[in-house]
mmCIF file of C-alpha atoms in Angstrom:
data_model
loop_
_atom_site.group_PDB
_atom_site.id
_atom_site.type_symbol
_atom_site.label_atom_id
_atom_site.label_comp_id
_atom_site.label_asym_id
_atom_site.label_seq_id
_atom_site.Cartn_x
_atom_site.Cartn_y
_atom_site.Cartn_z
ATOM 1 C CA MET A 1 0.000 0.000 0.000
ATOM 2 C CA ASP A 2 1.486 3.353 -0.980
ATOM 3 C CA THR A 3 2.067 6.131 1.521
ATOM 4 C CA MET A 4 -1.081 8.119 0.739
ATOM 5 C CA ASP A 5 -3.280 5.010 0.823
ATOM 6 C CA ALA A 6 -1.850 4.116 4.217
ATOM 7 C CA GLN A 7 -2.459 7.642 5.529
ATOM 8 C CA VAL A 8 -6.111 7.483 4.470
ATOM 9 C CA LEU A 9 -6.622 4.050 6.007
ATOM 10 C CA ASN A 10 -4.881 4.929 9.277
ATOM 11 C CA ALA A 11 -6.853 8.158 9.630
ATOM 12 C CA ALA A 12 -10.155 6.352 9.066
ATOM 13 C CA LEU A 13 -9.407 3.739 11.715
ATOM 14 C CA GLN A 14 -8.133 6.327 14.189
ATOM 15 C CA TRP A 15 -11.241 8.478 13.745
ATOM 16 C CA ALA A 16 -13.455 5.434 14.168
ATOM 17 C CA ALA A 17 -11.682 4.545 17.423
ATOM 18 C CA GLN A 18 -12.257 8.100 18.633
ATOM 19 C CA GLY A 19 -15.971 7.909 17.821
ATOM 20 C CA HIS A 20 -15.957 10.286 14.834
ATOM 21 C CA ARG A 21 -18.238 9.876 11.840
ATOM 22 C CA PHE A 22 -16.694 10.136 8.392
ATOM 23 C CA ALA A 23 -17.310 9.442 4.712
ATOM 24 C CA THR A 24 -14.965 7.606 2.355
ATOM 25 C CA VAL A 25 -14.670 8.848 -1.247
ATOM 26 C CA THR A 26 -12.918 6.939 -4.059
ATOM 27 C CA VAL A 27 -12.234 7.919 -7.671
ATOM 28 C CA ALA A 28 -14.010 5.233 -9.706
ATOM 29 C CA ARG A 29 -13.481 6.529 -13.238
ATOM 30 C CA THR A 30 -12.133 9.544 -15.107
ATOM 31 C CA TRP A 31 -12.689 11.054 -18.532
ATOM 32 C CA GLY A 32 -10.180 13.352 -20.187
ATOM 33 C CA SER A 33 -7.611 15.178 -18.083
ATOM 34 C CA ALA A 34 -8.347 14.328 -14.460
ATOM 35 C CA PRO A 35 -6.292 15.552 -11.487
ATOM 36 C CA ARG A 36 -6.188 12.168 -9.686
ATOM 37 C CA PRO A 37 -6.262 8.626 -11.111
ATOM 38 C CA PRO A 38 -8.913 5.947 -10.535
ATOM 39 C CA GLY A 39 -8.392 4.327 -7.144
ATOM 40 C CA ALA A 40 -7.317 7.529 -5.394
ATOM 41 C CA TRP A 41 -9.317 7.985 -2.205
ATOM 42 C CA MET A 42 -9.907 10.229 0.760
ATOM 43 C CA VAL A 43 -11.815 10.355 4.037
ATOM 44 C CA VAL A 44 -13.865 13.366 5.176
ATOM 45 C CA ARG A 45 -14.724 13.691 8.860
ATOM 46 C CA HIS A 46 -18.091 15.096 9.965
ATOM 47 C CA ASP A 47 -16.323 18.237 11.240
ATOM 48 C CA GLY A 48 -14.506 18.836 7.932
ATOM 49 C CA GLN A 49 -11.085 17.281 8.526
ATOM 50 C CA VAL A 50 -9.720 15.531 5.426
ATOM 51 C CA VAL A 51 -6.986 13.014 4.676
ATOM 52 C CA GLY A 52 -6.238 12.025 1.085
ATOM 53 C CA SER A 53 -7.308 13.562 -2.195
ATOM 54 C CA VAL A 54 -9.545 12.942 -5.215
ATOM 55 C CA SER A 55 -8.756 16.143 -7.147
ATOM 56 C CA GLY A 56 -6.702 19.291 -7.005
ATOM 57 C CA GLY A 57 -8.749 20.746 -4.151
ATOM 58 C CA CYS A 58 -11.968 22.292 -5.446
ATOM 59 C CA ILE A 59 -13.928 19.029 -5.412
ATOM 60 C CA GLU A 60 -12.630 18.344 -1.916
ATOM 61 C CA ASP A 61 -14.020 21.723 -0.828
ATOM 62 C CA ASP A 62 -17.445 20.842 -2.232
ATOM 63 C CA LEU A 63 -17.440 17.421 -0.599
ATOM 64 C CA ILE A 64 -16.412 18.888 2.760
ATOM 65 C CA HIS A 65 -19.287 21.368 2.543
ATOM 66 C CA ARG A 66 -21.783 18.646 1.708
ATOM 67 C CA VAL A 67 -20.551 16.227 4.386
ATOM 68 C CA THR A 68 -20.433 18.841 7.154
ATOM 69 C CA HIS A 69 -23.935 20.063 6.246
ATOM 70 C CA GLY A 70 -25.372 16.578 6.628
ATOM 71 C CA GLU A 71 -26.144 15.863 2.981
ATOM 72 C CA PHE A 72 -24.894 12.257 3.224
ATOM 73 C CA ASN A 73 -26.534 10.978 6.391
ATOM 74 C CA GLY A 74 -27.611 7.628 4.956
ATOM 75 C CA THR A 75 -25.644 4.414 5.035
ATOM 76 C CA ALA A 76 -25.771 3.191 1.440
ATOM 77 C CA PRO A 77 -22.850 4.036 -0.885
ATOM 78 C CA LEU A 78 -23.635 6.192 -3.909
ATOM 79 C CA ALA A 79 -22.019 7.491 -7.103
ATOM 80 C CA LEU A 80 -21.234 11.154 -7.770
ATOM 81 C CA LYS A 81 -20.033 12.896 -10.909
ATOM 82 C CA TYR A 82 -18.158 16.159 -11.253
ATOM 83 C CA GLY A 83 -17.331 18.082 -14.405
ATOM 84 C CA VAL A 84 -20.114 16.682 -16.598
ATOM 85 C CA THR A 85 -20.963 20.134 -17.953
ATOM 86 C CA THR A 86 -18.808 23.102 -18.962
ATOM 87 C CA GLU A 87 -20.183 25.072 -16.002
ATOM 88 C CA GLU A 88 -19.123 22.324 -13.577
ATOM 89 C CA ALA A 89 -15.685 22.008 -15.189
ATOM 90 C CA ASN A 90 -15.148 25.739 -14.695
ATOM 91 C CA ARG A 91 -16.619 25.736 -11.191
ATOM 92 C CA PHE A 92 -14.383 22.935 -9.966
ATOM 93 C CA ASN A 93 -11.314 24.055 -11.925
ATOM 94 C CA LEU A 94 -11.170 20.835 -13.954
ATOM 95 C CA PRO A 95 -9.254 20.744 -17.257
ATOM 96 C CA CYS A 96 -11.207 20.779 -20.517
ATOM 97 C CA GLY A 97 -12.933 17.437 -20.842
ATOM 98 C CA GLY A 98 -12.008 16.425 -17.319
ATOM 99 C CA THR A 99 -14.721 14.463 -15.517
ATOM 100 C CA LEU A 100 -14.568 12.464 -12.310
ATOM 101 C CA GLU A 101 -16.913 9.721 -11.189
ATOM 102 C CA LEU A 102 -16.693 9.053 -7.463
ATOM 103 C CA VAL A 103 -18.055 6.453 -5.076
ATOM 104 C CA LEU A 104 -18.973 7.904 -1.692
ATOM 105 C CA GLU A 105 -19.555 5.729 1.367
ATOM 106 C CA PRO A 106 -21.367 7.751 4.053
ATOM 107 C CA SER A 107 -20.946 4.975 6.605
ATOM 108 C CA THR A 108 -17.764 2.998 6.013
ATOM 109 C CA ASP A 109 -17.650 -0.670 7.032
ATOM 110 C CA LEU A 110 -15.070 -0.700 9.846
ATOM 111 C CA THR A 111 -14.642 -4.470 9.798
ATOM 112 C CA ALA A 112 -13.683 -4.234 6.144
ATOM 113 C CA LEU A 113 -11.169 -1.474 6.914
ATOM 114 C CA GLU A 114 -9.631 -3.551 9.708
ATOM 115 C CA THR A 115 -9.288 -6.486 7.326
ATOM 116 C CA LEU A 116 -7.733 -4.172 4.742
ATOM 117 C CA ARG A 117 -5.147 -2.951 7.250
ATOM 118 C CA SER A 118 -4.381 -6.473 8.427
ATOM 119 C CA LEU A 119 -3.774 -7.736 4.909
ATOM 120 C CA THR A 120 -1.688 -4.800 3.705
ATOM 121 C CA HIS A 121 0.386 -4.570 6.890
ATOM 122 C CA SER A 122 1.345 -8.204 6.402
ATOM 123 C CA GLY A 123 2.619 -7.374 2.906
ATOM 124 C CA ALA A 124 -0.295 -9.016 1.124
ATOM 125 C CA LEU A 125 -2.518 -7.620 -1.605
ATOM 126 C CA ALA A 126 -6.134 -6.849 -0.740
ATOM 127 C CA ARG A 127 -9.175 -6.500 -2.994
ATOM 128 C CA ARG A 128 -11.891 -4.123 -1.730
ATOM 129 C CA THR A 129 -15.342 -4.314 -3.345
ATOM 130 C CA VAL A 130 -18.126 -1.762 -2.797
ATOM 131 C CA ASP A 131 -21.540 -2.822 -4.120
ATOM 132 C CA LEU A 132 -23.892 0.150 -4.474
ATOM 133 C CA THR A 133 -26.937 -2.008 -5.178
ATOM 134 C CA ALA A 134 -26.471 -4.272 -2.165
ATOM 135 C CA GLY A 135 -25.038 -1.499 -0.003
ATOM 136 C CA THR A 136 -22.169 -3.729 1.100
ATOM 137 C CA THR A 137 -18.374 -3.611 1.286
ATOM 138 C CA ARG A 138 -16.106 -6.616 1.446
ATOM 139 C CA VAL A 139 -12.338 -7.048 1.601
ATOM 140 C CA GLU A 140 -10.556 -10.241 0.634
ATOM 141 C CA PRO A 141 -7.031 -11.321 -0.329
ATOM 142 C CA GLY A 142 -6.073 -10.034 -3.749
ATOM 143 C CA GLU A 143 -3.973 -11.414 -6.578
ATOM 144 C CA ARG A 144 -1.285 -9.672 -8.618
ATOM 145 C CA ALA A 145 -3.486 -9.897 -11.731
ATOM 146 C CA ASP A 146 -6.295 -7.918 -10.055
ATOM 147 C CA THR A 147 -7.073 -4.455 -11.430
ATOM 148 C CA LEU A 148 -9.465 -1.650 -10.584
ATOM 149 C CA GLN A 149 -12.945 -2.385 -11.929
ATOM 150 C CA TRP A 150 -16.039 -0.136 -12.036
ATOM 151 C CA THR A 151 -19.318 -1.327 -13.521
ATOM 152 C CA GLY A 152 -21.401 1.668 -12.504
ATOM 153 C CA GLN A 153 -22.745 -0.275 -9.524
ATOM 154 C CA VAL A 154 -19.769 -2.254 -8.220
ATOM 155 C CA LEU A 155 -16.332 -0.731 -7.532
ATOM 156 C CA THR A 156 -13.324 -2.976 -6.926
ATOM 157 C CA THR A 157 -10.017 -1.434 -5.875
ATOM 158 C CA VAL A 158 -6.697 -3.124 -5.178
ATOM 159 C CA HIS A 159 -4.518 -2.185 -2.208
ATOM 160 C CA GLY A 160 -1.113 -3.271 -1.038
ATOM 161 C CA PRO A 161 2.365 -3.544 -2.550
ATOM 162 C CA ARG A 162 1.353 -4.006 -6.177
ATOM 163 C CA LEU A 163 4.773 -2.784 -7.322
ATOM 164 C CA ARG A 164 7.953 -4.598 -6.346
ATOM 165 C CA LEU A 165 11.537 -3.398 -6.641
ATOM 166 C CA LEU A 166 14.357 -5.935 -6.333
ATOM 167 C CA LEU A 167 17.734 -4.361 -5.626
ATOM 168 C CA ILE A 168 20.732 -6.539 -6.460
ATOM 169 C CA GLY A 169 23.410 -5.303 -4.087
ATOM 170 C CA ALA A 170 23.194 -3.714 -0.648
ATOM 171 C CA SER A 171 25.362 -0.753 -1.634
ATOM 172 C CA GLN A 172 25.301 2.809 -0.347
ATOM 173 C CA ILE A 173 23.094 3.734 -3.289
ATOM 174 C CA SER A 174 20.664 0.985 -2.298
ATOM 175 C CA ARG A 175 20.407 2.567 1.150
ATOM 176 C CA TYR A 176 18.970 5.704 -0.475
ATOM 177 C CA VAL A 177 16.910 3.941 -3.128
ATOM 178 C CA ALA A 178 15.111 1.659 -0.651
ATOM 179 C CA PRO A 179 13.341 4.297 1.506
ATOM 180 C CA MET A 180 12.519 6.467 -1.519
ATOM 181 C CA ALA A 181 11.030 3.473 -3.322
ATOM 182 C CA HIS A 182 9.008 2.542 -0.243
ATOM 183 C CA ALA A 183 7.581 6.083 -0.161
ATOM 184 C CA LEU A 184 6.568 5.610 -3.811
ATOM 185 C CA GLY A 185 4.590 2.483 -2.924
ATOM 186 C CA TYR A 186 7.052 -0.273 -3.814
ATOM 187 C CA GLU A 187 7.632 -3.425 -1.851
ATOM 188 C CA VAL A 188 11.424 -3.256 -1.598
ATOM 189 C CA LEU A 189 13.398 -6.511 -1.858
ATOM 190 C CA VAL A 190 17.171 -6.672 -1.412
ATOM 191 C CA CYS A 191 19.563 -9.440 -2.429
ATOM 192 C CA ASP A 192 23.306 -9.596 -1.839
ATOM 193 C CA PRO A 193 25.121 -12.893 -1.175
ATOM 194 C CA ARG A 194 28.103 -11.133 0.404
ATOM 195 C CA GLU A 195 27.895 -11.779 4.143
ATOM 196 C CA GLU A 196 29.473 -8.495 5.188
ATOM 197 C CA TYR A 197 26.703 -6.566 3.415
ATOM 198 C CA TYR A 198 23.980 -8.664 4.998
ATOM 199 C CA ALA A 199 25.444 -8.089 8.472
ATOM 200 C CA SER A 200 25.266 -4.309 8.111
ATOM 201 C CA TRP A 201 21.930 -3.970 6.281
ATOM 202 C CA ASP A 202 19.524 -2.185 8.632
ATOM 203 C CA VAL A 203 17.275 -0.208 6.258
ATOM 204 C CA PRO A 204 13.630 -0.281 7.411
ATOM 205 C CA ASN A 205 10.742 -1.232 5.121
ATOM 206 C CA SER A 206 12.904 -3.534 3.013
ATOM 207 C CA ARG A 207 13.011 -7.322 2.907
ATOM 208 C CA TRP A 208 16.267 -9.236 2.597
ATOM 209 C CA LEU A 209 16.227 -12.246 0.275
ATOM 210 C CA PRO A 210 19.100 -14.693 0.810
ATOM 211 C CA GLY A 211 20.760 -16.572 -2.028
ATOM 212 C CA MET A 212 22.494 -15.903 -5.316
ATOM 213 C CA PRO A 213 20.915 -13.081 -7.355
ATOM 214 C CA ASP A 214 19.879 -15.217 -10.327
ATOM 215 C CA ASP A 215 18.154 -17.710 -8.029
ATOM 216 C CA VAL A 216 16.409 -14.862 -6.208
ATOM 217 C CA VAL A 217 15.160 -13.365 -9.484
ATOM 218 C CA LEU A 218 13.692 -16.715 -10.484
ATOM 219 C CA GLY A 219 12.287 -17.220 -6.994
ATOM 220 C CA ILE A 220 10.242 -14.017 -6.908
ATOM 221 C CA GLN A 221 8.681 -14.835 -10.304
ATOM 222 C CA PRO A 222 8.876 -11.301 -11.773
ATOM 223 C CA ASP A 223 5.720 -9.960 -13.407
ATOM 224 C CA VAL A 224 4.701 -6.724 -15.119
ATOM 225 C CA HIS A 225 4.566 -5.010 -11.708
ATOM 226 C CA THR A 226 8.207 -5.826 -10.906
ATOM 227 C CA ALA A 227 11.359 -3.753 -11.382
ATOM 228 C CA ILE A 228 14.874 -5.177 -10.993
ATOM 229 C CA VAL A 229 18.015 -3.057 -10.657
ATOM 230 C CA ALA A 230 21.586 -4.367 -10.385
ATOM 231 C CA LEU A 231 23.808 -2.142 -8.242
ATOM 232 C CA THR A 232 26.811 -4.276 -7.225
ATOM 233 C CA HIS A 233 29.285 -3.341 -10.028
ATOM 234 C CA ASP A 234 30.330 -7.012 -9.872
ATOM 235 C CA PRO A 235 29.686 -8.886 -13.146
ATOM 236 C CA LYS A 236 29.665 -12.221 -11.300
ATOM 237 C CA LEU A 237 26.566 -11.052 -9.420
ATOM 238 C CA ASP A 238 24.938 -8.542 -11.760
ATOM 239 C CA ASP A 239 25.177 -10.474 -15.026
ATOM 240 C CA LEU A 240 23.455 -13.633 -13.812
ATOM 241 C CA ALA A 241 20.623 -11.636 -12.260
ATOM 242 C CA LEU A 242 20.231 -9.519 -15.394
ATOM 243 C CA MET A 243 20.153 -12.627 -17.594
ATOM 244 C CA GLU A 244 17.085 -13.918 -15.757
ATOM 245 C CA ALA A 245 15.508 -10.475 -15.335
ATOM 246 C CA LEU A 246 15.717 -9.605 -19.042
ATOM 247 C CA ARG A 247 13.949 -12.860 -19.925
ATOM 248 C CA SER A 248 11.132 -12.107 -17.451
ATOM 249 C CA PRO A 249 8.049 -9.861 -17.806
ATOM 250 C CA ALA A 250 9.557 -7.280 -15.376
ATOM 251 C CA PHE A 251 8.562 -3.798 -16.543
ATOM 252 C CA TYR A 252 11.979 -2.304 -15.741
ATOM 253 C CA VAL A 253 15.441 -3.879 -15.678
ATOM 254 C CA GLY A 254 18.441 -1.648 -15.064
ATOM 255 C CA ALA A 255 22.107 -1.737 -14.112
ATOM 256 C CA LEU A 256 24.437 0.839 -12.618
ATOM 257 C CA GLY A 257 27.504 1.848 -14.597
ATOM 258 C CA SER A 258 28.846 4.108 -17.308
ATOM 259 C CA LYS A 259 27.927 3.917 -20.979
ATOM 260 C CA ALA A 260 31.155 2.044 -21.669
ATOM 261 C CA ASN A 261 30.498 -0.430 -18.877
ATOM 262 C CA ASN A 262 26.959 -0.926 -20.099
ATOM 263 C CA ALA A 263 28.191 -1.659 -23.633
ATOM 264 C CA ARG A 264 30.615 -4.252 -22.268
ATOM 265 C CA ARG A 265 27.835 -5.721 -20.114
ATOM 266 C CA LYS A 266 25.552 -6.146 -23.125
ATOM 267 C CA ALA A 267 28.377 -7.803 -25.050
ATOM 268 C CA ARG A 268 28.927 -10.274 -22.199
ATOM 269 C CA LEU A 269 25.223 -11.057 -21.919
ATOM 270 C CA LYS A 270 25.032 -11.683 -25.645
ATOM 271 C CA GLU A 271 28.190 -13.776 -25.852
ATOM 272 C CA HIS A 272 27.983 -15.858 -22.689
ATOM 273 C CA PHE A 273 24.228 -16.068 -22.061
ATOM 274 C CA GLU A 274 22.923 -15.832 -25.636
ATOM 275 C CA LEU A 275 20.443 -13.045 -24.933
ATOM 276 C CA GLN A 276 18.662 -11.796 -28.023
ATOM 277 C CA ALA A 277 18.764 -8.226 -29.320
ATOM 278 C CA ASP A 278 15.206 -7.457 -28.188
ATOM 279 C CA GLU A 279 16.021 -8.716 -24.677
ATOM 280 C CA LEU A 280 19.193 -6.617 -24.481
ATOM 281 C CA GLU A 281 17.267 -3.553 -25.635
ATOM 282 C CA ARG A 282 15.160 -3.805 -22.470
ATOM 283 C CA LEU A 283 18.199 -3.088 -20.292
ATOM 284 C CA HIS A 284 18.282 0.424 -18.873
ATOM 285 C CA GLY A 285 21.887 1.426 -18.456
ATOM 286 C CA PRO A 286 23.257 3.641 -17.222
ATOM 287 C CA VAL A 287 20.211 3.673 -14.945
ATOM 288 C CA GLY A 288 18.388 6.898 -14.241
ATOM 289 C CA LEU A 289 17.413 10.096 -15.975
ATOM 290 C CA PRO A 290 20.333 12.355 -16.981
ATOM 291 C CA ILE A 291 20.165 14.981 -14.226
ATOM 292 C CA GLY A 292 23.916 15.221 -13.643
ATOM 293 C CA SER A 293 23.742 13.077 -10.526
ATOM 294 C CA ARG A 294 27.006 12.280 -8.738
ATOM 295 C CA THR A 295 26.315 11.419 -5.105
ATOM 296 C CA PRO A 296 24.442 8.289 -3.944
ATOM 297 C CA PRO A 297 21.246 10.217 -3.034
ATOM 298 C CA GLU A 298 21.327 12.050 -6.368
ATOM 299 C CA ILE A 299 21.764 8.754 -8.229
ATOM 300 C CA ALA A 300 18.840 7.325 -6.244
ATOM 301 C CA VAL A 301 16.642 10.267 -7.270
ATOM 302 C CA SER A 302 17.689 9.837 -10.911
ATOM 303 C CA LEU A 303 17.014 6.086 -10.848
ATOM 304 C CA LEU A 304 13.597 6.398 -9.258
ATOM 305 C CA ALA A 305 12.657 9.243 -11.587
ATOM 306 C CA GLU A 306 13.285 6.983 -14.582
ATOM 307 C CA LEU A 307 11.510 4.107 -12.866
ATOM 308 C CA THR A 308 8.486 6.360 -12.309
ATOM 309 C CA GLN A 309 8.561 7.544 -15.911
ATOM 310 C CA VAL A 310 8.593 3.989 -17.292
ATOM 311 C CA LYS A 311 5.965 2.794 -14.814
ATOM 312 C CA ASN A 312 3.574 5.632 -15.630
ATOM 313 C CA GLN A 313 3.936 5.081 -19.368
ATOM 314 C CA LEU A 314 3.209 1.371 -19.080
ATOM 315 C CA HIS A 315 0.667 1.254 -16.240
ATOM 316 C CA GLN A 316 -1.390 4.372 -16.844
ATOM 317 C CA GLN A 317 -5.159 3.875 -16.613
ATOM 318 C CA PRO A 318 -6.962 4.307 -19.941
ATOM 319 C CA THR A 319 -9.476 7.132 -20.057
ATOM 320 C CA VAL A 320 -12.343 8.003 -22.387
ATOM 321 C CA ARG A 321 -11.827 11.385 -23.992
ATOM 322 C CA SER A 322 -14.714 13.826 -24.109
ATOM 323 C CA ALA A 323 -15.080 17.471 -25.054
ATOM 324 C CA CYS A 324 -16.117 20.022 -22.453
ATOM 325 C CA THR A 325 -19.502 20.364 -24.057
ATOM 326 C CA THR A 326 -20.149 16.624 -24.263
ATOM 327 C CA PRO A 327 -21.720 15.270 -21.078
ATOM 328 C CA ALA A 328 -20.660 11.862 -19.802
ATOM 329 C CA ASP A 329 -23.218 9.125 -19.420
ATOM 330 C CA GLY A 330 -25.395 9.543 -16.351
ATOM 331 C CA VAL A 331 -26.604 12.484 -14.336
ATOM 332 C CA SER A 332 -24.445 14.750 -12.237
ATOM 333 C CA VAL A 333 -25.230 14.731 -8.522
#
């Protein structure tokens, strides 16, 4: 679960323990240029306190006003739309064509939230389903193939560490990459067979995987939500891991090093491991966006910036384009 998701969930459970009433709001679908993606959520307390976000701020202001004035005093979840008309788009400062469809739960199921926290805190994926017709919410273990679904009556969202980052090498750079990646919502995995590195690894929110890097790559069964970065500078460790990573569905595979080192690395992978040209083309190296980084924290920023760029290009939610003057299906509430 990414940092913002966790903040929303923790606030909801804390408010419930303190006896506060609150509403939960989730972005179910967007059209055009929307400020927040489907799945983004927030909680609004009866006195106007807010944690999380579903837009750039104007929609939050409207929701706060409506919640604090008792508009949503029922218990059944309902759908809301913002930006259906040009007047609404201007009123709520939405971009041209931008429309949001939200699911609002006036009375959130606390048992479901507790289950959600239990699953995500254990490192598992959770699938949360809100059924507007039945007026129910359920949370159950999720699978990595699960995606956000919205039928107009049933909203299913996925929570937990959907993205994984495997770092090959417990280097100084890894010590900066790991906490930054955790803040970005990654489950951070670290592998380094060198005992001296294992003995000194004390970075929170990361999980150490023992064994040789190539075995670890195979063991985690990389999928399209997995990124793998080799940071040891040791071909005996990096090359074997990269061989398996480049043959996997991992959405990002990278290796630290200069352009010259990367060229030599590709030559080794081709000669000794018979990787094909299309597999070698998947290798990001030198890793990171060219921001002139020199120090370990700067390299970490560069690496994660490129990782974010690739992830957003590949995993972005499709939207249905509409002109400002073309209303979306349904009636605005």
